[in-house]
Structure formats: C-alpha cells, structure tokens
Short mmCIF file of C-alpha atoms in Angstrom, two decimals:
data_model
loop_
_atom_site.label_atom_id
_atom_site.label_comp_id
_atom_site.label_asym_id
_atom_site.label_seq_id
_atom_site.Cartn_x
_atom_site.Cartn_y
_atom_site.Cartn_z
CA MET D 24 -43.36 -0.20 -14.70
CA LYS D 25 -39.90 -1.72 -14.22
CA LEU D 26 -37.42 -2.67 -16.51
CA LEU D 27 -34.05 -4.58 -16.11
CA SER D 28 -31.70 -3.50 -17.96
CA LEU D 29 -28.91 -5.92 -19.38
CA ALA D 30 -26.34 -4.34 -17.04
CA GLY D 31 -28.47 -4.80 -13.92
CA VAL D 32 -29.38 -0.73 -13.77
CA LEU D 33 -33.02 -0.39 -13.24
CA LEU D 34 -34.54 2.40 -15.24
CA ILE D 35 -37.12 3.67 -13.54
CA GLY D 36 -39.92 5.68 -14.88
CA ARG D 37 -40.01 8.46 -17.71
CA GLN D 38 -39.89 11.50 -16.18
CA PHE D 39 -38.45 14.27 -18.08
CA THR D 40 -36.52 17.24 -16.61
CA THR D 41 -35.84 19.82 -19.37
CA GLY D 42 -35.99 17.30 -22.09
CA LEU D 43 -33.28 15.15 -20.60
CA LEU D 44 -34.69 11.32 -19.42
CA VAL D 45 -33.84 11.15 -15.89
CA LYS D 46 -31.95 7.72 -15.19
CA GLN D 47 -32.42 6.38 -11.73
CA TYR D 48 -29.85 4.03 -10.44
CA ASN D 49 -30.87 1.64 -7.07
CA CYS D 50 -28.68 -0.89 -5.71
CA ASP D 51 -28.47 -4.62 -7.88
CA ASN D 52 -26.91 -6.11 -4.29
CA TYR D 53 -25.92 -5.23 -0.86
CA ILE D 54 -22.99 -7.19 1.25
CA LEU D 55 -23.92 -5.66 4.81
CA ALA D 56 -24.43 -2.01 4.51
CA TRP D 57 -22.89 -1.22 1.16
CA CYS D 58 -25.19 -0.83 -1.91
CA GLN D 59 -23.30 -2.27 -4.85
CA LEU D 60 -23.93 -0.91 -8.37
CA TYR D 61 -22.94 -2.61 -11.15
CA ASN D 62 -21.65 -1.60 -14.59
CA VAL D 63 -22.64 2.16 -14.27
CA THR D 64 -21.25 4.48 -17.10
CA ILE D 65 -20.70 8.21 -16.77
CA GLN D 66 -19.08 9.35 -19.36
CA SER D 67 -18.78 13.44 -19.05
CA ASP D 68 -20.40 15.48 -16.46
CA LYS D 69 -23.02 16.53 -18.91
CA ASP D 70 -24.44 12.71 -17.62
CA LEU D 71 -24.87 13.70 -14.83
CA GLN D 72 -27.40 16.28 -15.48
CA SER D 73 -29.86 12.62 -16.16
CA VAL D 74 -28.50 10.99 -13.40
CA VAL D 75 -30.10 10.33 -9.82
CA PHE D 76 -28.19 7.75 -7.34
CA PRO D 77 -29.89 6.08 -4.47
CA ARG D 78 -29.92 7.48 -0.83
CA VAL D 79 -27.52 5.29 0.73
CA ARG D 80 -24.50 6.05 2.82
CA GLN D 81 -22.44 3.40 1.34
CA VAL D 82 -21.77 2.89 -2.57
CA GLY D 83 -19.47 0.44 -4.40
CA PHE D 84 -19.37 0.78 -8.12
CA LEU D 85 -18.41 -2.46 -9.90
CA ASN D 86 -16.96 -2.60 -13.09
CA GLY D 87 -18.80 0.14 -15.10
CA SER D 88 -16.94 3.38 -16.61
CA ILE D 89 -16.33 6.65 -15.12
CA PRO D 90 -13.33 7.74 -16.92
CA VAL D 91 -13.47 10.83 -15.23
CA PHE D 92 -14.81 10.83 -11.01
CA SER D 93 -15.36 14.67 -11.26
CA HIS D 94 -15.68 17.40 -8.30
CA LEU D 95 -19.44 17.24 -9.75
CA MET D 96 -19.83 13.45 -9.43
CA ASN D 97 -18.92 13.73 -5.76
CA LEU D 98 -21.13 16.43 -5.41
CA SER D 99 -23.94 14.10 -6.68
CA LEU D 100 -23.35 11.43 -4.40
CA PHE D 101 -22.60 14.23 -1.34
CA ASN D 102 -26.43 15.28 -2.27
CA ALA D 103 -27.92 11.64 -2.10
CA GLY D 104 -26.22 11.14 1.82
CA VAL D 105 -22.86 9.12 0.43
CA LEU D 106 -20.15 9.07 2.92
CA LYS D 107 -17.76 6.41 1.82
CA VAL D 108 -17.42 5.05 -1.54
CA PHE D 109 -15.76 2.09 -3.47
CA ALA D 110 -14.93 1.09 -6.61
CA ARG D 111 -13.72 -2.06 -8.45
CA GLY D 112 -12.65 -2.62 -11.93
CA THR D 113 -14.58 0.57 -12.83
CA THR D 114 -12.52 2.89 -15.80
CA VAL D 115 -11.30 5.32 -13.35
CA ASN D 116 -8.67 7.33 -14.90
CA ARG D 117 -8.76 10.60 -12.68
CA LEU D 118 -10.22 11.00 -9.72
CA THR D 119 -11.33 14.64 -7.67
CA LEU D 120 -10.80 13.26 -4.11
CA PRO D 121 -13.65 14.40 -2.35
CA ASN D 122 -13.42 16.41 1.12
CA THR D 123 -16.56 15.03 2.16
CA ILE D 124 -15.87 11.12 2.18
CA ASP D 125 -14.88 9.50 4.97
CA GLN D 126 -13.18 6.50 3.61
CA LEU D 127 -12.44 5.72 -0.38
CA TYR D 128 -11.69 2.06 -1.57
CA PHE D 129 -10.59 2.48 -4.96
CA ARG D 130 -9.36 -0.79 -6.11
CA ASP D 131 -7.73 -2.07 -10.09
CA ASN D 132 -9.40 1.21 -12.02
CA ASN D 133 -6.59 1.72 -14.08
CA MET D 134 -6.49 5.21 -12.52
CA PHE D 135 -3.35 7.37 -13.09
CA SER D 136 -4.31 10.84 -11.56
CA VAL D 137 -5.95 12.02 -7.90
CA GLU D 138 -6.38 15.56 -8.09
CA ILE D 139 -5.92 17.28 -4.74
CA ASP D 140 -6.88 20.92 -3.44
CA PRO D 141 -4.24 22.65 -1.33
CA LYS D 142 -6.64 24.82 -0.08
CA ALA D 143 -9.47 22.11 0.65
CA SER D 144 -10.24 20.70 4.39
CA TYR D 145 -9.99 16.88 3.62
CA THR D 146 -12.03 15.14 6.35
CA ILE D 147 -11.10 11.87 4.83
CA LYS D 148 -9.21 9.08 7.23
CA TYR D 149 -9.14 5.76 5.39
CA LEU D 150 -7.76 5.90 1.66
CA ARG D 151 -7.01 2.87 -0.30
CA ILE D 152 -5.90 3.18 -3.95
CA HIS D 153 -3.87 0.30 -4.69
CA VAL D 154 -3.64 -1.72 -8.13
CA ASN D 155 -3.64 1.22 -10.05
CA LYS D 156 -1.44 3.06 -11.85
CA LEU D 157 -0.12 6.41 -10.11
CA ARG D 158 3.10 7.28 -9.90
CA ASP D 159 3.55 10.46 -8.03
CA ILE D 160 1.77 11.07 -4.80
CA THR D 161 3.59 14.20 -3.85
CA ASN D 162 0.08 16.23 -3.66
CA PHE D 163 -1.03 13.49 -0.56
CA LYS D 164 0.93 16.00 1.83
CA HIS D 165 -2.49 17.42 2.22
CA LEU D 166 -4.15 14.58 3.48
CA LYS D 167 -3.39 14.94 7.05
CA ASN D 168 -5.89 13.57 8.81
CA LEU D 169 -5.63 9.90 7.42
CA VAL D 170 -5.05 6.71 9.61
CA GLU D 171 -4.46 4.09 6.86
CA LEU D 172 -3.21 5.06 3.30
CA ASN D 173 -2.86 1.83 1.12
CA LEU D 174 -1.01 2.64 -2.23
CA CYS D 175 0.00 -0.78 -2.99
CA ASP D 176 0.69 -2.14 -6.36
CA ASN D 177 1.26 1.32 -8.25
CA LEU D 178 3.91 2.70 -10.61
CA ILE D 179 5.91 4.83 -8.21
CA GLU D 180 9.40 4.61 -8.04
CA HIS D 181 10.42 7.39 -6.05
CA ILE D 182 9.30 8.39 -2.53
CA SER D 183 9.88 11.37 -0.21
CA PHE D 184 8.72 10.58 3.43
CA ASP D 185 8.47 14.21 3.89
CA THR D 186 4.99 14.06 1.77
CA PHE D 187 3.76 11.88 5.27
CA ALA D 188 5.59 14.58 7.47
CA GLU D 189 2.25 16.13 8.86
CA MET D 190 0.17 12.73 8.76
CA THR D 191 0.49 12.23 12.72
CA GLN D 192 -2.81 9.87 13.01
CA LEU D 193 -1.23 7.67 10.91
CA LYS D 194 -1.10 3.94 11.58
CA GLN D 195 -0.81 1.78 8.29
CA LEU D 196 1.42 3.19 5.97
CA LEU D 197 1.18 0.38 2.83
CA LEU D 198 3.66 0.97 -0.07
CA CYS D 199 4.29 -2.56 -1.26
CA GLY D 200 4.36 -4.07 -5.13
CA ASN D 201 5.42 -0.55 -6.43
CA ARG D 202 8.92 0.07 -8.52
CA ILE D 203 10.35 2.26 -5.55
CA ARG D 204 14.23 2.35 -6.30
CA THR D 205 14.94 5.35 -3.72
CA ILE D 206 13.46 6.51 -0.38
CA THR D 207 14.48 10.40 0.77
CA ALA D 208 13.35 12.57 3.77
CA THR D 209 14.87 16.17 4.07
CA LEU D 210 12.47 16.66 7.16
CA ASP D 211 12.45 14.87 10.97
CA ILE D 212 9.61 12.41 10.36
CA ASN D 213 7.91 11.65 13.48
CA LEU D 214 4.68 9.13 13.21
CA PRO D 215 3.76 8.91 16.48
CA ASN D 216 0.86 6.31 15.96
CA LEU D 217 2.12 4.39 12.92
CA TYR D 218 2.09 0.41 13.56
CA HIS D 219 2.52 -0.86 10.36
CA LEU D 220 4.66 0.02 7.33
CA ASP D 221 5.03 -2.21 4.26
CA LEU D 222 7.58 -1.51 2.03
CA SER D 223 7.92 -5.16 0.17
CA SER D 224 7.97 -6.28 -3.10
CA ASN D 225 9.93 -2.87 -4.08
CA TYR D 226 13.40 -2.33 -5.77
CA LEU D 227 15.02 -1.26 -2.86
CA PHE D 228 19.02 -1.55 -2.53
CA ASN D 229 21.39 -0.37 0.64
CA LYS D 230 20.67 3.88 0.33
CA THR D 231 17.81 3.43 2.24
CA SER D 232 18.48 5.65 5.20
CA LEU D 233 16.13 5.06 8.47
CA ASP D 234 18.01 8.27 10.36
CA ARG D 235 15.10 10.70 9.86
CA TRP D 236 12.54 8.28 10.79
CA ASN D 237 10.76 8.17 14.49
CA PHE D 238 8.19 5.69 14.86
CA PRO D 239 7.93 4.96 18.43
CA ARG D 240 5.10 2.57 17.92
CA LEU D 241 5.93 0.84 14.81
CA GLY D 242 5.04 -3.25 15.41
CA ASN D 243 4.86 -4.65 12.06
CA PHE D 244 7.54 -3.60 9.76
CA SER D 245 8.24 -5.55 6.28
CA LEU D 246 11.24 -5.22 3.74
CA ARG D 247 10.17 -8.48 1.99
CA ASP D 248 11.44 -9.02 -1.69
CA ASN D 249 13.53 -6.29 -2.25
CA LEU D 250 17.29 -5.99 -3.48
CA ILE D 251 19.16 -5.29 -0.09
CA THR D 252 22.30 -6.94 0.97
CA ASN D 253 23.08 -4.65 3.93
CA LEU D 254 21.02 -3.49 6.56
CA ASP D 255 21.39 -0.99 9.50
CA VAL D 256 20.26 -3.26 12.06
CA GLN D 257 21.63 -1.01 14.70
CA ALA D 258 19.19 1.67 13.70
CA ILE D 259 16.20 -0.59 13.58
CA ALA D 260 16.92 -1.57 17.26
CA GLN D 261 17.52 2.30 18.18
CA ARG D 262 14.80 3.33 16.39
CA PHE D 263 11.89 1.18 16.43
CA ARG D 264 11.66 -0.01 19.92
CA SER D 265 8.33 -1.36 19.96
CA LEU D 266 8.99 -3.89 17.04
CA GLN D 267 7.13 -7.02 17.02
CA ILE D 268 7.53 -8.42 13.61
CA LEU D 269 10.17 -8.00 11.11
CA ASP D 270 10.03 -9.24 7.43
CA VAL D 271 12.82 -9.41 5.53
CA GLU D 272 12.67 -12.40 3.79
CA HIS D 273 13.91 -12.74 -0.05
CA ASN D 274 16.74 -10.57 0.20
CA SER D 275 20.09 -11.53 -0.15
CA LEU D 276 21.70 -9.98 3.27
CA ASP D 277 25.32 -9.83 4.00
CA CYS D 278 26.69 -12.69 6.65
CA SER D 279 27.33 -9.75 8.90
CA THR D 280 23.59 -7.86 8.52
CA TYR D 281 22.31 -11.60 9.02
CA ARG D 282 24.21 -12.27 12.37
CA ASP D 283 23.19 -9.08 13.70
CA LEU D 284 19.47 -9.38 12.71
CA LEU D 285 19.50 -12.66 14.28
CA GLU D 286 20.56 -11.18 17.42
CA LEU D 287 18.39 -8.60 17.38
CA VAL D 288 15.15 -10.70 17.16
CA GLN D 289 15.92 -13.20 19.81
CA GLN D 290 17.00 -10.65 21.96
CA ARG D 291 13.42 -9.02 21.76
CA SER D 292 11.42 -12.03 21.29
CA ILE D 293 10.46 -10.40 17.60
CA ILE D 294 8.44 -12.70 15.21
CA TYR D 295 11.01 -12.40 11.96
CA ASN D 296 11.17 -13.70 8.28
CA VAL D 297 14.71 -14.06 6.80
CA ASP D 298 16.40 -16.54 4.03
CA LYS D 299 18.80 -18.76 5.90
CA ARG D 300 22.26 -18.16 5.46
CA ALA D 301 25.43 -20.38 5.69
CA CYS D 302 27.86 -18.04 7.07
CA SER D 303 31.24 -18.87 8.61
CA ALA D 304 31.66 -18.60 12.16
CA PRO D 305 32.49 -15.04 13.74
CA THR D 306 36.02 -14.37 14.48
CA VAL D 307 34.59 -12.78 17.79
CA VAL D 308 31.74 -13.80 20.12
CA PRO D 309 29.28 -10.42 20.44
CA THR D 310 28.75 -9.06 23.56
CA THR D 311 24.99 -9.14 24.48
CA GLY D 312 23.42 -5.65 23.78
CA VAL D 313 26.21 -4.67 21.20
CA PHE D 314 26.41 -5.01 17.14
CA ARG D 315 29.52 -5.98 15.79
CA ARG D 316 30.42 -6.25 12.43
CA PHE D 317 32.11 -9.64 10.87
CA THR D 318 34.29 -9.71 8.21
CA PRO D 319 33.90 -13.11 6.23
CA VAL D 320 37.43 -15.08 6.23
CA ASP D 321 38.43 -17.92 3.52
CA SER D 322 39.46 -21.33 5.04
CA ALA D 323 42.94 -20.37 6.10
CA GLY D 324 41.64 -17.19 7.94
CA ASN D 325 42.81 -14.61 5.43
CA VAL D 326 40.03 -12.04 4.17
CA ASP D 327 39.28 -11.85 -0.15
CA PRO D 328 37.17 -8.93 -0.83
CA GLN D 329 36.87 -10.10 -4.59
CA GLU D 330 35.78 -13.37 -3.73
CA GLN D 331 33.02 -12.21 -1.04
CA GLN D 332 31.69 -10.08 -3.31
CA ILE D 333 31.34 -12.71 -6.51
CA ARG D 334 29.67 -15.29 -3.58
CA GLN D 335 27.16 -12.21 -2.77
CA LEU D 336 26.33 -11.90 -6.62
CA LYS D 337 25.88 -15.75 -7.10
CA GLU D 338 23.76 -15.75 -4.11
CA ARG D 339 21.55 -12.45 -5.49
CA ILE D 340 21.06 -14.23 -8.60
CA TYR D 341 20.00 -17.58 -7.23
CA GLN D 342 17.84 -16.18 -4.81
CA GLN D 343 16.02 -13.75 -7.32
CA VAL D 344 15.55 -16.73 -10.05
CA LYS D 345 14.19 -18.52 -6.82
CA ILE D 346 11.94 -15.69 -5.89
CA ILE D 347 10.35 -15.43 -10.10
CA ASN D 348 9.85 -19.30 -10.30
CA ASN D 349 8.08 -19.32 -6.98
CA GLN D 350 5.98 -16.07 -7.99
CA ARG D 351 5.33 -17.29 -11.47
CA THR D 352 3.59 -20.20 -9.63
CA GLU D 353 1.44 -18.73 -7.20
CA ILE D 354 0.28 -15.75 -9.47
CA ASP D 355 -1.19 -18.99 -11.74
CA GLN D 356 -2.39 -20.00 -8.59
CA LEU D 357 -3.88 -16.84 -7.23
CA ARG D 358 -5.45 -15.16 -10.35
CA ASN D 359 -8.61 -17.20 -10.83
CA ASN D 360 -9.87 -16.73 -7.08
CA LEU D 361 -8.30 -12.98 -6.88
CA SER D 362 -10.58 -10.88 -7.69
CA ALA D 363 -13.86 -12.41 -6.10
CA LEU D 364 -11.74 -12.94 -2.66
CA MET D 365 -10.54 -9.03 -2.78
CA GLU D 366 -14.21 -8.09 -3.56
CA GLN D 367 -15.75 -9.57 -0.48
CA PHE D 368 -12.73 -7.88 1.76
CA ASP D 369 -13.15 -4.52 0.59
CA LEU D 370 -16.41 -4.38 0.92
CA VAL D 371 -17.11 -6.53 4.25
CA ALA D 372 -14.31 -4.91 6.00
CA GLY D 373 -14.49 -1.97 7.94
CA PRO D 374 -11.48 0.11 8.60
CA ALA D 375 -8.69 -2.03 9.22
CA GLN D 376 -7.60 -1.93 12.91
CA ALA D 377 -4.18 -2.42 13.79
CA SER D 378 -3.62 -4.39 16.78
CA GLU D 379 -0.59 -3.24 18.86
CA ARG D 380 0.67 -3.45 21.55
CA LEU D 381 2.26 -0.74 23.92
#
C-alpha cells in the first residue's frame, strides 16, 4: 500500500533493516529526463542509512533541506546511477563536490562552502553554483575539465584569474552579480576556448589589467554596470580579436574612452552597448586603425582638469542613481515569476552551447 505524504514523498512498504525504517524516494515529477524530488530532508549522514534514492541518471532536488551535501550523500546518488544533479531552493550550506558527476547545478541554496579535494580527479564539465553565498573560490583551480562555470550572484569580492589558468577547455565563465572590486593575475592566463566572459554588475573600477589575459576566441565580453571610467580599449582591440559582442553600458566612461570605444566597434562591426556621452569634438582627427587619447577642453580651448573631474563625478553619481532606480523597478517586476522561470530553464536546458564564429 502506498501512502502520499504532505511533502510529496512516497513511503513504500515498511521494510526494516537493522531496526531502521527504510525511506524510498520516488520521482514526484518529471521535466524531460529530470526526476524531481520535492522537500527532501536529510539532516545528517546518519539519516542516509535509511534512505533509498530512485535509480535514475538525472535528479533534481527542489526545496527541502540537506545542510551538508556530504561524500556519503554523493556515494548514495552514485550507487543509484545518478550522473547529473540539480538543486534549487534546498538548504545546502556545504557541498562536498562529487568526482563522479558530469553536470552539477546548484541555485539559490544558501551555500557558503564547497569542499574540493586537491588529490581527486574530477570529471565535472558543467558547474553552476549561482545565487548562493560563496566568498572564496580559490580551490576551484583543481577543476581542470570545466567547460562552463557559473558563479553569478554570490558574495565574491576578489578574483585571481590564476584560479582559471589550467581550465583550458573553459568556454563560459560567468561572474556577474558579485561584489568584485579587484581582479589580479600572477600568471599568463591562456584560455584558448573561452567565448563568453561576464563580469557585469560588480564594483570594478579602473585598475583591472588585461595584460596577462590571452583569450583568442573571446566573442562575448560584458563589463556592464560597474564603476569604470577609463578602459584600455587598445588592449581590448589587440587581445580579443574575435570579439563580437561588447557590453559596457551603465559605466561612466570618460570622453577619451568613449571615442576610442566607438571607433573600435565601428571598425570591426562589433555589437555593443554603451551609454551615450555628450563629449566635445576631438582636437585631433584619429587616423584609421590608431587609437588616440583626447583631452577635454573648455569653450576657450583651455584644459581645466579640476572642472573635468567635477563633471565626471557628477555624471557618475547621476548614472548610478539612474541605474538604482531602474533596477528597483525591474526587481519588482521580475520577483514574482523569476523562480518559476529559472526552475524551467535549469531543469530543461542542457549544457549551454555558446555559438562561436572563428
């Protein structure tokens, strides 16, 4: 006889093993090949002694509570034949990364720690741990087979690109919506397959150096919604020769950067987003293919550095206030349906395939 609990979990039979009641979880719902389990609660490894998971290849946990997604939890899923794992809205504070999983999608789980064994050989290729509370991702450097890494909407404040130096298969690196203020690198970062790099909605200023970045196939680059006023457009032109999309909107770029940027995107037919600027005409007409720096002048033709700094500061304040107001409106509009839409996307969509043009 089957009894349906309020949590939507089927408790089948009353089989006792060493005095324990065995709890068998069956799929509450399917989205394509994803077996969905609602409100699974496993408070400790001790609970796993009496749990049996369905024998499927793809499991999605929705809501529920698994505070420590441990090695024993991974072993239980492996024994059930699971190769892909998804969790949304499940309380998973700490995750021990499994070395038998190809795809792992953990969204909105209140996660603040990921344990990665430096001696293990990880096969994982697609890793999305977004909308969580990660602050340090240094140990991610051991995941050398990654094709996609999504760490958007965490609490990261500093990024060393040394972390990604050996991820030579990486195609998508998404770091949007964090609190990143500084980006450093002590090594030359050669990512021959990287196509999409998203650094939007952070706190990057003008000290982000591109000197050690070598991304020959980078096609989509976003610095949207940061605090950048001065950007090395010449370095972008030289290092990212396959660039197709460039988004620097919601930054208060100075006039020199603005002009250089427009020249670059027009020369290469790059799709771009940038806030329009009311800049005075350049004092020198740029030669085709050469980027020149232009000094703003007043109506009499004299340089006034103090006036220019004040104007830039006012423009930055105005832009940030406008961004905040717009974002508040957008958040109110999206909050009601975002969770449902992301659930469908994460469970239905397979590994993202970035369109590339060589």
